[in-house]
Coordinates of C-alpha atoms in Angstrom, one line a residue:
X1 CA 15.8 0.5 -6.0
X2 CA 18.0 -1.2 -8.6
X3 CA 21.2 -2.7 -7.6
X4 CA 24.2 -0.1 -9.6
X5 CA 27.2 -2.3 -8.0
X6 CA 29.1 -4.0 -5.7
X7 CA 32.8 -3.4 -4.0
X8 CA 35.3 -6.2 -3.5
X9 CA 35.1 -8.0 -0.5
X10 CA 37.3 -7.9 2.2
X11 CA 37.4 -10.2 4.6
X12 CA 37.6 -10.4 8.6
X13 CA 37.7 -6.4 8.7
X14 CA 35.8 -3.9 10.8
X15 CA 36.7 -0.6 9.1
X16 CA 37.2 -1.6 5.8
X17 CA 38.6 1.1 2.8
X18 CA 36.7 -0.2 -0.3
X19 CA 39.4 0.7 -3.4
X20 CA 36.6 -0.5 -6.3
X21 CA 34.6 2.4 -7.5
X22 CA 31.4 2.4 -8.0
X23 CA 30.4 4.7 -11.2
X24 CA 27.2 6.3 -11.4
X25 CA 25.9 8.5 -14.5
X26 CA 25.2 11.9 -13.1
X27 CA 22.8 14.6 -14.2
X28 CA 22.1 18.1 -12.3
X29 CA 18.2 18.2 -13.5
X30 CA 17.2 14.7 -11.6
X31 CA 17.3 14.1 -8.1
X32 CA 19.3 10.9 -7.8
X33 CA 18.3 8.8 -5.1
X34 CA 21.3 6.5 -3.8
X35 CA 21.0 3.6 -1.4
X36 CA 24.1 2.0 0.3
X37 CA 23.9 -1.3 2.0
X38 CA 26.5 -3.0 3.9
X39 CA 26.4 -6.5 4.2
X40 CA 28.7 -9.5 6.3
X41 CA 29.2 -11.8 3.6
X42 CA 30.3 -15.8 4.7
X43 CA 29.2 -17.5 1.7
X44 CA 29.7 -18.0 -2.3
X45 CA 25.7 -17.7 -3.3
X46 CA 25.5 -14.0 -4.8
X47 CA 21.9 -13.7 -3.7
X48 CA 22.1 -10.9 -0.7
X49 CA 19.3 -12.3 1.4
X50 CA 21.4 -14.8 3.2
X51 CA 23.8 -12.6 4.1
X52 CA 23.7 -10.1 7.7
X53 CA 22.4 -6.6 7.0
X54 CA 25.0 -4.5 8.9
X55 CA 23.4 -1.4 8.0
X56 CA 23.1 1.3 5.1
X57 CA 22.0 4.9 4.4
X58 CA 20.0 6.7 1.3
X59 CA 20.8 9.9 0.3
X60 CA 21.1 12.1 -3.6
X61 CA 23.8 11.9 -5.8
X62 CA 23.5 15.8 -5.8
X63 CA 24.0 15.4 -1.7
X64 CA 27.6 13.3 -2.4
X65 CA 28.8 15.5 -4.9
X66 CA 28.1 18.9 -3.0
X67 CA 30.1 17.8 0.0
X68 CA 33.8 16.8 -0.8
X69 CA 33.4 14.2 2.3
X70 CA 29.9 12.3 2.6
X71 CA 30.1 10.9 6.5
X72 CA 27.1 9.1 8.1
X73 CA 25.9 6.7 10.8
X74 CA 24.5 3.5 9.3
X75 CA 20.8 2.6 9.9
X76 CA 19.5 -0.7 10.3
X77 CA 16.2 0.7 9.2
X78 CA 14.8 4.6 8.9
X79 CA 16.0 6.3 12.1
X80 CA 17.7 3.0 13.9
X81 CA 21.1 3.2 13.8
X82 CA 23.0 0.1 13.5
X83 CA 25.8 0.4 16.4
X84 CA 28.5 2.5 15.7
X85 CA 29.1 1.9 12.0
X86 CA 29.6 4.6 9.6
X87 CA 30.1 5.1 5.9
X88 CA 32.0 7.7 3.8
X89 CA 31.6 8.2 0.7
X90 CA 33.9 10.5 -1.8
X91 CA 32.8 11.4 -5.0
X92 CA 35.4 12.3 -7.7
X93 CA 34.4 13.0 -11.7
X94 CA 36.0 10.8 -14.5
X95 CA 37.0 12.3 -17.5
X96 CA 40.3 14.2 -18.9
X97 CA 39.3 17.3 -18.4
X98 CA 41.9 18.3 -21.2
X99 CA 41.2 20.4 -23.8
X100 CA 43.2 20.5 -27.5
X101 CA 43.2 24.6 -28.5
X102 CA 43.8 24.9 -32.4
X103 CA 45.1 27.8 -34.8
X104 CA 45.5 27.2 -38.1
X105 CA 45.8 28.9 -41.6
X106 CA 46.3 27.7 -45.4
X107 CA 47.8 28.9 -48.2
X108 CA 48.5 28.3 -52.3
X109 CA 45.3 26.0 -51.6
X110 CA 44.4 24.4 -55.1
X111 CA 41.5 26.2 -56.7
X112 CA 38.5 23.7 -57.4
X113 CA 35.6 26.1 -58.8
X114 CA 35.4 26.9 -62.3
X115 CA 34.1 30.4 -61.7
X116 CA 35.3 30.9 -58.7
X117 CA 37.9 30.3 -55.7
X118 CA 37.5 27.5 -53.2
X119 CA 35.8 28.0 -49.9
X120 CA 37.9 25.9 -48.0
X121 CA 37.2 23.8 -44.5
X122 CA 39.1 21.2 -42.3
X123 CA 37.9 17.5 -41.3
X124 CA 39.7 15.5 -38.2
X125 CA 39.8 12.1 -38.1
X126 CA 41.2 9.9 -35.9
X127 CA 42.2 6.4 -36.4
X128 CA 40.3 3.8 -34.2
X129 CA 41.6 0.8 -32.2
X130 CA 40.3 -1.3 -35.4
X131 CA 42.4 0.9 -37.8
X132 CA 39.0 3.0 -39.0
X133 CA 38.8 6.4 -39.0
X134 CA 36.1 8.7 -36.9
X135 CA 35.5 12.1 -37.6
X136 CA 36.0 14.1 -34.4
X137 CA 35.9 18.0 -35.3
X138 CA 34.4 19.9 -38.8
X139 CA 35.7 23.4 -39.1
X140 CA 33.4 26.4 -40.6
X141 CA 34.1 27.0 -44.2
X142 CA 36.3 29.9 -44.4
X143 CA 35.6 33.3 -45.9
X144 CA 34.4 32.2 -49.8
X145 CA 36.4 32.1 -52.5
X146 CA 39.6 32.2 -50.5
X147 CA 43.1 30.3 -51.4
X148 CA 44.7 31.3 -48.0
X149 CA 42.2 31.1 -45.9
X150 CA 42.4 31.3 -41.9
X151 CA 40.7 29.5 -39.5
X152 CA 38.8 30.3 -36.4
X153 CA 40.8 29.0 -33.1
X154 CA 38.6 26.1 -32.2
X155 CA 38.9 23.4 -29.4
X156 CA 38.4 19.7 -29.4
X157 CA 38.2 18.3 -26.1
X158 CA 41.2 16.0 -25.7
X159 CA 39.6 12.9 -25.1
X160 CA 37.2 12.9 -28.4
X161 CA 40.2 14.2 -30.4
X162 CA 42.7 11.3 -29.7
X163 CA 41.5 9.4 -26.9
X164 CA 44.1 11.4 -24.8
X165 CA 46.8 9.2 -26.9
X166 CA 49.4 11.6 -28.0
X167 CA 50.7 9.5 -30.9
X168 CA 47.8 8.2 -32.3
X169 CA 47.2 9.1 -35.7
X170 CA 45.1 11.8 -37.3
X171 CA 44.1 12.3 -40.0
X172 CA 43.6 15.9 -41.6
X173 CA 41.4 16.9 -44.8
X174 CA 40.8 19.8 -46.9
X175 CA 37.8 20.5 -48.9
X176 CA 35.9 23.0 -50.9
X177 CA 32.3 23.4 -49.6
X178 CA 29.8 22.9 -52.4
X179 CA 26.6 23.5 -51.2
X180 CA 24.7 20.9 -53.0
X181 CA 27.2 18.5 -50.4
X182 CA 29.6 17.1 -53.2
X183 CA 32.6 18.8 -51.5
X184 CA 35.6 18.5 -53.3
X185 CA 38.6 17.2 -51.7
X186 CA 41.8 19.7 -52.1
X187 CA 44.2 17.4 -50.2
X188 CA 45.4 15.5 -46.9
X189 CA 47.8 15.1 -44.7
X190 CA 47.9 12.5 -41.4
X191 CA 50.1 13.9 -37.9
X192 CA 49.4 13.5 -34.7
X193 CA 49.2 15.4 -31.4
X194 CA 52.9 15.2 -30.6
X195 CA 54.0 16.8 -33.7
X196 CA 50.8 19.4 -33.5
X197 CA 52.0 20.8 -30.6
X198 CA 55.3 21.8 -31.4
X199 CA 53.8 25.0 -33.3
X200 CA 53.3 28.1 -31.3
X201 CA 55.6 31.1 -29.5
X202 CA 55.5 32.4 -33.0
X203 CA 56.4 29.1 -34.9
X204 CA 53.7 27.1 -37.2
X205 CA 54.0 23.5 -37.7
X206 CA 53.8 22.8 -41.8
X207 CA 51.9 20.2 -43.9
X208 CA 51.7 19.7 -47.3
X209 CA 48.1 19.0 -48.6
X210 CA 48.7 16.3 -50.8
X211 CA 45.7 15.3 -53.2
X212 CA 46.4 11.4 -53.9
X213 CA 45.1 10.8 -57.1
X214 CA 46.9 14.1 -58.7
X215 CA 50.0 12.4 -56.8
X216 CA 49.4 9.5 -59.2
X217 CA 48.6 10.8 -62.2
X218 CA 51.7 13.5 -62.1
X219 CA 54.9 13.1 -62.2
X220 CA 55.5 16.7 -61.5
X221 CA 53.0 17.1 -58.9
X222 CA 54.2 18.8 -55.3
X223 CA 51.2 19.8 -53.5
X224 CA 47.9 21.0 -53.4
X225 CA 49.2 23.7 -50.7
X226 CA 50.2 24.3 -47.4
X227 CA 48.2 23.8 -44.0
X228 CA 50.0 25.4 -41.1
X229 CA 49.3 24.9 -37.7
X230 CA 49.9 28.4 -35.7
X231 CA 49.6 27.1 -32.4
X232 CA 48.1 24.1 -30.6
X233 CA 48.0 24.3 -26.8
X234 CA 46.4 21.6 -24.1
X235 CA 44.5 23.3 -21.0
X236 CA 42.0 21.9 -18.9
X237 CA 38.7 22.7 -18.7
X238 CA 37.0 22.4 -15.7
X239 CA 32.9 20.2 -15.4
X240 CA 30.2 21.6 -13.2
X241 CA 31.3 18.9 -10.7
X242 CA 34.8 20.4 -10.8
X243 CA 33.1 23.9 -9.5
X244 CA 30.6 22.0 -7.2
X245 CA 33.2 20.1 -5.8
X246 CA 35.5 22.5 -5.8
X247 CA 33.5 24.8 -3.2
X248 CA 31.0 27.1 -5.6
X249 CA 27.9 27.6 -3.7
X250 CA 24.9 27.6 -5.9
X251 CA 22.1 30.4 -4.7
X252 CA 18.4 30.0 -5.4
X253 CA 16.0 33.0 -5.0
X254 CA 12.5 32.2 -6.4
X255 CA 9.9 35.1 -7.7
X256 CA 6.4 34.1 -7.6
X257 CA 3.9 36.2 -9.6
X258 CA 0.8 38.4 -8.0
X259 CA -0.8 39.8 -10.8
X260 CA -4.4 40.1 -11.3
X261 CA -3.9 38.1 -14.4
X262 CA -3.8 35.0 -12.5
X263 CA -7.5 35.5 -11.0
X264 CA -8.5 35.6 -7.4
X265 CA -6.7 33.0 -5.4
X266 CA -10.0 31.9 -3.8
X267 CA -11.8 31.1 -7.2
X268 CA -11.1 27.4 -8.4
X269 CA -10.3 29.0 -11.9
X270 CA -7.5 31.2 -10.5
X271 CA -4.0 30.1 -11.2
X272 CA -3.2 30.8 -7.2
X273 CA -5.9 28.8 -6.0
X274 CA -4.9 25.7 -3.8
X275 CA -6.9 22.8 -4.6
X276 CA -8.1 20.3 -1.8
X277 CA -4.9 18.4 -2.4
X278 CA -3.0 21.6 -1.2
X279 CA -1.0 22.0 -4.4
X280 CA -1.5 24.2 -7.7
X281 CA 0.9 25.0 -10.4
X282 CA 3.2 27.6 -8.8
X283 CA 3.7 25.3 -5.6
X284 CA 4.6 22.8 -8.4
X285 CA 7.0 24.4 -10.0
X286 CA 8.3 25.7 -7.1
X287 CA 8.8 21.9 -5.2
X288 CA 9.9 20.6 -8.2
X289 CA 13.1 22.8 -9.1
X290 CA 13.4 23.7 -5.4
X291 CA 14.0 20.1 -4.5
X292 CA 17.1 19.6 -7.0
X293 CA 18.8 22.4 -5.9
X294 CA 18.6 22.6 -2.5
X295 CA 21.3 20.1 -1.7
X296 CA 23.9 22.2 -3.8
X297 CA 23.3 25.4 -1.2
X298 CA 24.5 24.5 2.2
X299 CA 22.5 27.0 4.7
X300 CA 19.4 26.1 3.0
X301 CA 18.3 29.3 3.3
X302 CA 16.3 30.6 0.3
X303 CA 15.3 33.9 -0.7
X304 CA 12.1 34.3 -1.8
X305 CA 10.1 37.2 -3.6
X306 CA 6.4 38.1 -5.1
X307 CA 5.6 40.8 -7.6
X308 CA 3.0 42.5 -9.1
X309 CA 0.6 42.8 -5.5
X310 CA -0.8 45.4 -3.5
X311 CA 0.5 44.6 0.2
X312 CA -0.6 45.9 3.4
X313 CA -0.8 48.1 5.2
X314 CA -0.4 50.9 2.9
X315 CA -1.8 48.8 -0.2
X316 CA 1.3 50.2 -2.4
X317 CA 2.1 48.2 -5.4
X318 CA 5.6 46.2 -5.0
X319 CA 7.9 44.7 -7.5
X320 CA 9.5 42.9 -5.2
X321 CA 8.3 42.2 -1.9
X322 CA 9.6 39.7 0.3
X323 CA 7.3 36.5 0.8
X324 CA 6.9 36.0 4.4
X325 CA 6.7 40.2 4.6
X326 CA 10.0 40.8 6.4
X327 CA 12.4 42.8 3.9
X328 CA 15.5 42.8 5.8
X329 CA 15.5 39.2 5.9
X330 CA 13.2 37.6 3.3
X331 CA 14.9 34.0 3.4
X332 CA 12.9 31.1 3.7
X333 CA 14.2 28.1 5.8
X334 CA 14.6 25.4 2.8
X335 CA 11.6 24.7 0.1
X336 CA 9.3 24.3 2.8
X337 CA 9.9 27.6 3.6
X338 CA 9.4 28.9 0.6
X339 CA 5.9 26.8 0.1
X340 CA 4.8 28.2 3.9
X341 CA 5.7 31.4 3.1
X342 CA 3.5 31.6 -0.1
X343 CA 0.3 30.0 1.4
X344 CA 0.8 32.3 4.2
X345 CA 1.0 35.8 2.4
X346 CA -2.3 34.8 -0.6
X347 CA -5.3 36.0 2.1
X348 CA -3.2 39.0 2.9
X349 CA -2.6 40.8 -0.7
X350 CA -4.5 42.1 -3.5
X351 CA -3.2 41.2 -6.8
X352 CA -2.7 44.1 -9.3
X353 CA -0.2 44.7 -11.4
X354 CA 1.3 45.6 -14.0
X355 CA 3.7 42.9 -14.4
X356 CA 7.3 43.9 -14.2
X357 CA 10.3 40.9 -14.4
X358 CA 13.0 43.7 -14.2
X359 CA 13.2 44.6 -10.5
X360 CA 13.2 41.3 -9.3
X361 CA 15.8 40.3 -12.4
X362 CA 18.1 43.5 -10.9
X363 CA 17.7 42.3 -7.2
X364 CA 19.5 39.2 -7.4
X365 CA 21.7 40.9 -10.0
X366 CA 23.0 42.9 -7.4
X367 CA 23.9 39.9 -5.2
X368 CA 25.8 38.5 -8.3
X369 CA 27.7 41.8 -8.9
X370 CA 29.1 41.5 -5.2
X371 CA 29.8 38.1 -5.3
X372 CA 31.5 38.4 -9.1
X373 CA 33.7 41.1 -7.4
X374 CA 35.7 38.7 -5.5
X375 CA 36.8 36.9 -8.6
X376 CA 36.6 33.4 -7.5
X377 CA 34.0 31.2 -8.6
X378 CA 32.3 30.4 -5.1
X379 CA 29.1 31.6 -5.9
X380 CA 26.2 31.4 -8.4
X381 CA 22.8 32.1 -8.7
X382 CA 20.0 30.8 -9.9
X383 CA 16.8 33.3 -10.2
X384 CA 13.3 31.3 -10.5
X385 CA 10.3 33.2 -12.1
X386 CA 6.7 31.8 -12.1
X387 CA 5.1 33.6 -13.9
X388 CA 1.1 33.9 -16.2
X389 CA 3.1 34.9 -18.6
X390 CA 2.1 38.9 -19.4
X391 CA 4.9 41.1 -19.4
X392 CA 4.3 44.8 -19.1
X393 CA 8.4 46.1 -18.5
X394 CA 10.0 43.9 -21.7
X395 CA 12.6 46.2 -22.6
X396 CA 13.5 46.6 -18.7
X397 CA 13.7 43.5 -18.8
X398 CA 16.1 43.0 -21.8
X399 CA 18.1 45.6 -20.8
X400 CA 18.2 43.5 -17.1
X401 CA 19.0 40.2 -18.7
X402 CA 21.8 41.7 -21.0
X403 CA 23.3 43.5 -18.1
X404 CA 23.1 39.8 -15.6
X405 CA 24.2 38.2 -18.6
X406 CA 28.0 38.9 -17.7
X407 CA 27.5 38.0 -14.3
X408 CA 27.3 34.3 -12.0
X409 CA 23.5 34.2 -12.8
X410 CA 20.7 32.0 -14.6
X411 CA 17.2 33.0 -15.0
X412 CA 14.7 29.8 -14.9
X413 CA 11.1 31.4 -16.4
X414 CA 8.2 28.8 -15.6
X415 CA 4.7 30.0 -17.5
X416 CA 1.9 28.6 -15.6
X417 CA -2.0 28.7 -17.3
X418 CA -2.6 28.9 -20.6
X419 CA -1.4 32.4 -21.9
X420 CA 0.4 33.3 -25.3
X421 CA 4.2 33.0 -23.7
X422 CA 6.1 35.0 -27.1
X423 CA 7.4 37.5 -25.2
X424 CA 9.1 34.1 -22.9
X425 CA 10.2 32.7 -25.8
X426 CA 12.1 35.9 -26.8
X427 CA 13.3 36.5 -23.7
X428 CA 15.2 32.7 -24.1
X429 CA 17.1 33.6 -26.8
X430 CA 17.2 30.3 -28.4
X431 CA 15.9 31.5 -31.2
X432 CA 19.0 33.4 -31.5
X433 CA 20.6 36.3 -29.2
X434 CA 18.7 38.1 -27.0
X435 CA 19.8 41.9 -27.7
X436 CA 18.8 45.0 -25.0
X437 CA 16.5 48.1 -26.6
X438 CA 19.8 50.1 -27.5
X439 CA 21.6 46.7 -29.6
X440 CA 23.5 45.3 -27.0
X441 CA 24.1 42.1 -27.3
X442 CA 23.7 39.4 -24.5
X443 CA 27.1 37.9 -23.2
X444 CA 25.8 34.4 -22.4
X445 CA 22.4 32.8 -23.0
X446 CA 21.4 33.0 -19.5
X447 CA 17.5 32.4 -19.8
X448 CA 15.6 29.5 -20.2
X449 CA 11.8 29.1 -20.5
X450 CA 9.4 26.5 -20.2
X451 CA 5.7 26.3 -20.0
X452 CA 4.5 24.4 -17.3
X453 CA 1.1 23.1 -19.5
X454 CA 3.6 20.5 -21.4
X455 CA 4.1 19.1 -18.0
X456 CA 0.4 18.6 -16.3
X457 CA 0.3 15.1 -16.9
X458 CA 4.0 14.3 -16.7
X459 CA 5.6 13.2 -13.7
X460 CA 6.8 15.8 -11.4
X461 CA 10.9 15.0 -12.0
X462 CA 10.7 15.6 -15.8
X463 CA 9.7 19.7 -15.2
X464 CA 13.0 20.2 -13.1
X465 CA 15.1 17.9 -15.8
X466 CA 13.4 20.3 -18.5
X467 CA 14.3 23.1 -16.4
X468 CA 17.8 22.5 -15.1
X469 CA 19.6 20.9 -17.7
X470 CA 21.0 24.2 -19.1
X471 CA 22.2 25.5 -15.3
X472 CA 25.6 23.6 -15.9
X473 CA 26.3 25.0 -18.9
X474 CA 25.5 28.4 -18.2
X475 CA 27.6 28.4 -14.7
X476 CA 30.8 26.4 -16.8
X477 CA 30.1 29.3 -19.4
X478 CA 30.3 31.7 -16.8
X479 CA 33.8 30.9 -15.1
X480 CA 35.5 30.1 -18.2
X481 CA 35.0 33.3 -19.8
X482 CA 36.2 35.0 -16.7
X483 CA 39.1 32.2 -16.8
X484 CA 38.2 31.3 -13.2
X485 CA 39.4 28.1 -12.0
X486 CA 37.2 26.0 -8.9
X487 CA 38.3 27.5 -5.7
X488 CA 39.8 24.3 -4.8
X489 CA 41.3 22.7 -7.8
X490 CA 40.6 19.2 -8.3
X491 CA 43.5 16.9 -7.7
X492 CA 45.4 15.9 -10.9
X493 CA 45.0 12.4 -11.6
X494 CA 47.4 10.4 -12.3
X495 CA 47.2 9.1 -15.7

């Protein structure tokens, strides 16, 4: 442990309210562990050891943020508790959460290409403390060869585009794109947000783009045309934290694959095979992202699936079979559960095939569609699949993606062993969007794939960063296209 921080002091005081806060960087994909000492302090030396321990917890970041309250007993040392002390801890998220919505349009813009119109595109600066200017939002270049071009609405978040100061300055340019990068300037014009947000209900804000070397060199120079702001509105936009904190419950269901693919489970070349240690890559993968989220559900209780096996006692082949073999209740009591579970049901299946993602993908789907019903943002969830990586259902599973894609879901894919993983890698969409059979486009980029071979030798916290450092995104993604607010809103700050 590293020492983050201290509180004041306050003296002669036996329930003391700390008002310093302590500010901690915060990331989803890491489990963050905190420690919290208490100490009695009666001299000026800033060295701890001569001071009386009065006790002090450790718990994860993800643990204080999940619970709007954070209340325990303070230990002396692991399981002693130190009288009848306790700590609470609140957690609250800075940032202006503020967001600057722009319209905006040109017109009679000056025409800068010999053979052709200008293909126009804005630049916002604004003016640091030290008088220099920072560029804070690019827009795209407008339809080519346009004079009156019109923009796409775009948003700045408040705090990049002024600093949250309504009167500082800004500074507005228009240029024509040259795509050898020697973009011409048109003209400029400096505002700021309090006269940017008197246009909308219908009436634009005008500025005339003035050029300021034509300025000089004509007398009879007026402009080199007209910018007008349509509308400029201010909303907030909620974090992740603001959803967390604000009550959203985040589900995890894992789907483990039982292929024949993989090998037999009791050959030391099988990808199901425990090794003396106990461990092999699918109980990796499954501790390792398990562990992060588990603090953000609170019943702990995780649903857990396998596919591609024949299971007793008929020998069927299932697509989704609960783990520990009881399908009216297939949750697992917390990670461990899950990890039981698995070791428990490997002796007692064959594994087959083929490899289908898509019933598994639909399962959870369904719980999603219920939950998105209520129109609140209380619940999401997370679907983890380890898989070898072959894929016999891919446009099922397209389709399946494309359809969860509008609901409160995410699909983590982990490819253990050393297969080709393309059809993965599609599946992501990172490569651009993922589209079903018949052309349908995906709503959100819900998927995101990683092969487990880049992390064999890396330590065990860098797989669930890898892994859960798009969730946030994907869940903010969610609720703002729905324009679902966290069930509790957080308190507005006074600025």
């Amino acid at each position: 442990f590293v020492q983050l921080d201290r509180t004041e002091r306050i003296k002669n005081c036996q329930n003391p309210e700390f008002c310093k806060k302590l500010v901690v960087d915060y990331y989803f994909e890491k489990v963050q562990k905190l420690k919290f000492g208490v100490y009695d302090i009666d001299n000026k030396s800033f060295d701890l050891n001569d001071d009386d321990y009065l006790g002090g917890i450790e718990c994860t970041l993800g643990q204080v943020v999940s619970s709007s309250v954070f209340t325990r007993p303070l230990e002396l040392k692991q399981g002693k508790p130190a009288g009848k002390g306790i700590i609470t801890i609140s957690a609250e998220e800075i940032k202006d959460t503020r967001v600057v919505y722009l319209e905006i349009e040109a017109r009679n813009l000056d025409k800068k290409d010999l053979l052709g119109k200008s293909d126009p595109f804005l630049e916002f600066y604004k003016q640091n403390d030290a008088g220099t200017w920072q560029l804070v939002y690019r827009s795209e270049v407008v339809i080519k060869n346009n004079l009156n071009p019109c923009w796409r609405k775009f948003s700045v978040p408040l705090q990049t585009f002024c600093g949250g100061d309504f009167n500082k300055p800004i500074k507005v340019q228009c240029a024509d794109h040259d795509s050898d990068g020697s973009h011409d300037l048109i003209g400029t014009f400096e505002t700021n947000l309090t006269q940017l947000q008197k246009a909308g209900d219908g009436s634009a804000v005008e500025f005339e783009c003035i050029h300021p070397e034509k300025k000089q060199k004509k007398k009879s120079y007026k402009n080199s045309g007209i910018i007008r702001i349509k509308s400029c509105k201010i909303a907030s936009e909620y974090s992740f934290l603001d959803y967390v904190m604000g009550g959203c419950q985040i589900n995890f269901t894992v789907g483990v694959d039982f292929t024949g693919s993989n090998g037999d489970p009791r050959s030391p070349d099988s990808l199901h095979y425990i090794s003396p240690d106990g461990i092999n890559e699918y109980l990796i993968a499954i501790w390792s992202v398990g562990s992060v989220v588990q603090d953000y559900d609170t019943d702990k209780l995780f649903p857990a699936f396998g596919f591609g096996a024949q299971i007793p006692p008929s020998w069927q082949v299932s697509h989704e079979f609960a783990l520990n073999f009881n399908p009216s209740n297939p949750y697992c009591q917390g990670i461990q559960g899950i990890v039981d579970a698995y070791r428990q049901i490997l002796p007692q299946i064959r594994l087959y095939g083929p490899t289908n993602f898509s019933p598994i993908i639909n399962h959870v789907a369904r719980f999603a569609a219920h939950s998105a019903q209520q129109g609140t943002a209380s619940q999401y969830f997370i679907l983890l699949i380890i898989t070898d990586g072959e894929i016999t259902d891919l446009d099922q599973t397209r389709q399946a993606i494309v359809n969860a894609s509008k609901l409160p879901m995410s699909i983590i894919i982990v490819g253990v062993g050393e297969a080709d993983f393309k059809a993965m890698e599609f599946l992501d969409g990172d490569n651009g969007v993922l589209k079903s059979l018949t052309g349908e486009p995906a709503a959100r980029d819900i998927v995101q794939f990683v092969p487990f071979r880049q992390f064999k030798n890396a330590p065990r916290e860098a797989l669930s960063q890898m892994v859960l450092a798009e969730v946030p995104k994907q869940l903010v993604s969610y609720y703002k296209w729905q324009g679902w607010p966290p069930v509790k809103l957080p308190e507005i700050k006074k600025m």
